[in-house]
Amino acid sequence: MEQSGAQRPEVTITPCADGPLLVRGAVELRTQDGELIDPGRATIALCRCGRSAIKPFCDGSHKVAGFRAPSGPLRDPLRPEPDSAG
Ligand code: FES
């Protein structure tokens, strides 16, 4: 869903349903030691299933593994929804 009235962010991260995190925009990917990682492409797919052989990138293994996760946040059924009135 597009944000109305808000300025579009320079970087977006999209959790794909049952798949990777897609990172779009001007970002630097670095190791924890600060070494630059060249993703080799403009849109980066980061693994969130833990099965990729080329971490931190997605290699499609999530499909074979049957990884399941929604695009949006999981809701705890025992917690009340945030009050939308503020
Ligand atoms: S999300 Fe694709 S291999 Fe992990």
Short mmCIF file of C-alpha atoms and ligand atoms in Angstrom, two decimals:
data_model
loop_
_atom_site.label_atom_id
_atom_site.label_comp_id
_atom_site.label_asym_id
_atom_site.label_seq_id
_atom_site.Cartn_x
_atom_site.Cartn_y
_atom_site.Cartn_z
CA MET A 1 0.00 0.00 0.00
CA GLU A 2 1.37 3.42 -0.89
CA GLN A 3 1.61 6.09 1.77
CA SER A 4 -0.51 9.09 0.92
CA GLY A 5 0.80 12.55 1.63
CA ALA A 6 4.11 11.25 2.94
CA GLN A 7 7.40 11.59 1.14
CA ARG A 8 8.55 8.30 -0.33
CA PRO A 9 11.55 6.92 1.56
CA GLU A 10 14.86 6.58 -0.24
CA VAL A 11 15.20 2.97 0.81
CA THR A 12 12.45 0.42 1.10
CA ILE A 13 12.57 -3.05 2.61
CA THR A 14 9.81 -5.39 1.55
CA PRO A 15 9.29 -8.69 3.35
CA CYS A 16 8.06 -10.99 0.60
CA ALA A 17 5.42 -13.47 1.69
CA ASP A 18 7.16 -16.82 2.23
CA GLY A 19 10.39 -15.37 0.86
CA PRO A 20 13.25 -12.91 1.26
CA LEU A 21 13.53 -9.31 2.32
CA LEU A 22 13.78 -7.16 -0.82
CA VAL A 23 15.91 -4.05 -0.30
CA ARG A 24 15.52 -1.28 -2.85
CA GLY A 25 17.39 2.00 -2.85
CA ALA A 26 20.86 3.33 -2.22
CA VAL A 27 22.23 1.25 0.64
CA GLU A 28 25.58 -0.17 1.64
CA LEU A 29 25.73 -3.76 2.73
CA ARG A 30 28.64 -4.44 5.06
CA THR A 31 29.93 -7.27 7.18
CA GLN A 32 29.98 -6.74 10.92
CA ASP A 33 33.67 -5.88 10.48
CA GLY A 34 32.77 -3.09 8.10
CA GLU A 35 33.85 -4.79 4.89
CA LEU A 36 31.71 -3.76 1.96
CA ILE A 37 29.65 -6.54 0.38
CA ASP A 38 28.92 -6.04 -3.30
CA PRO A 39 25.44 -7.39 -4.00
CA GLY A 40 26.02 -7.14 -7.73
CA ARG A 41 22.58 -5.71 -8.37
CA ALA A 42 20.32 -2.78 -7.53
CA THR A 43 17.62 -4.75 -5.72
CA ILE A 44 18.97 -6.99 -2.96
CA ALA A 45 17.13 -10.11 -1.78
CA LEU A 46 18.22 -10.95 1.76
CA CYS A 47 17.51 -14.42 3.12
CA ARG A 48 15.21 -14.62 6.11
CA CYS A 49 14.59 -18.35 6.11
CA GLY A 50 18.16 -19.35 7.05
CA ARG A 51 18.45 -21.97 4.28
CA SER A 52 20.38 -20.04 1.63
CA ALA A 53 23.81 -21.29 0.61
CA ILE A 54 24.83 -17.72 -0.30
CA LYS A 55 23.84 -15.83 2.87
CA PRO A 56 23.13 -13.07 3.41
CA PHE A 57 21.50 -13.32 -0.02
CA CYS A 58 18.49 -15.38 -0.96
CA ASP A 59 19.16 -18.24 -3.39
CA GLY A 60 15.57 -19.47 -3.66
CA SER A 61 16.03 -22.28 -1.11
CA HIS A 62 13.08 -20.93 0.88
CA LYS A 63 10.77 -22.52 -1.69
CA VAL A 64 12.20 -26.03 -1.24
CA ALA A 65 12.30 -25.56 2.55
CA GLY A 66 8.63 -24.60 2.63
CA PHE A 67 9.41 -21.39 4.49
CA ARG A 68 6.27 -19.60 5.57
CA ALA A 69 6.03 -16.02 6.78
CA PRO A 70 3.61 -13.24 5.99
CA SER A 71 4.63 -10.02 4.33
CA GLY A 72 3.28 -8.04 7.27
CA PRO A 73 4.00 -8.45 10.96
CA LEU A 74 2.65 -11.42 12.85
CA ARG A 75 0.09 -10.46 15.44
CA ASP A 76 0.02 -11.97 18.89
CA PRO A 77 -3.58 -13.11 19.42
CA LEU A 78 -3.20 -12.57 23.17
CA ARG A 79 -2.22 -8.90 22.79
CA PRO A 80 -4.81 -6.26 22.10
CA GLU A 81 -4.51 -4.34 18.85
CA PRO A 82 -2.97 -0.89 19.24
CA ASP A 83 -5.54 1.79 19.85
CA SER A 84 -6.07 3.44 16.47
CA ALA A 85 -7.56 6.53 18.14
CA GLY A 86 -4.16 7.36 19.63
S1 FES B 1 14.63 -16.38 1.98
FE1 FES B 1 15.21 -17.23 0.09
S2 FES B 1 16.72 -18.68 0.59
FE2 FES B 1 16.13 -17.84 2.49
#
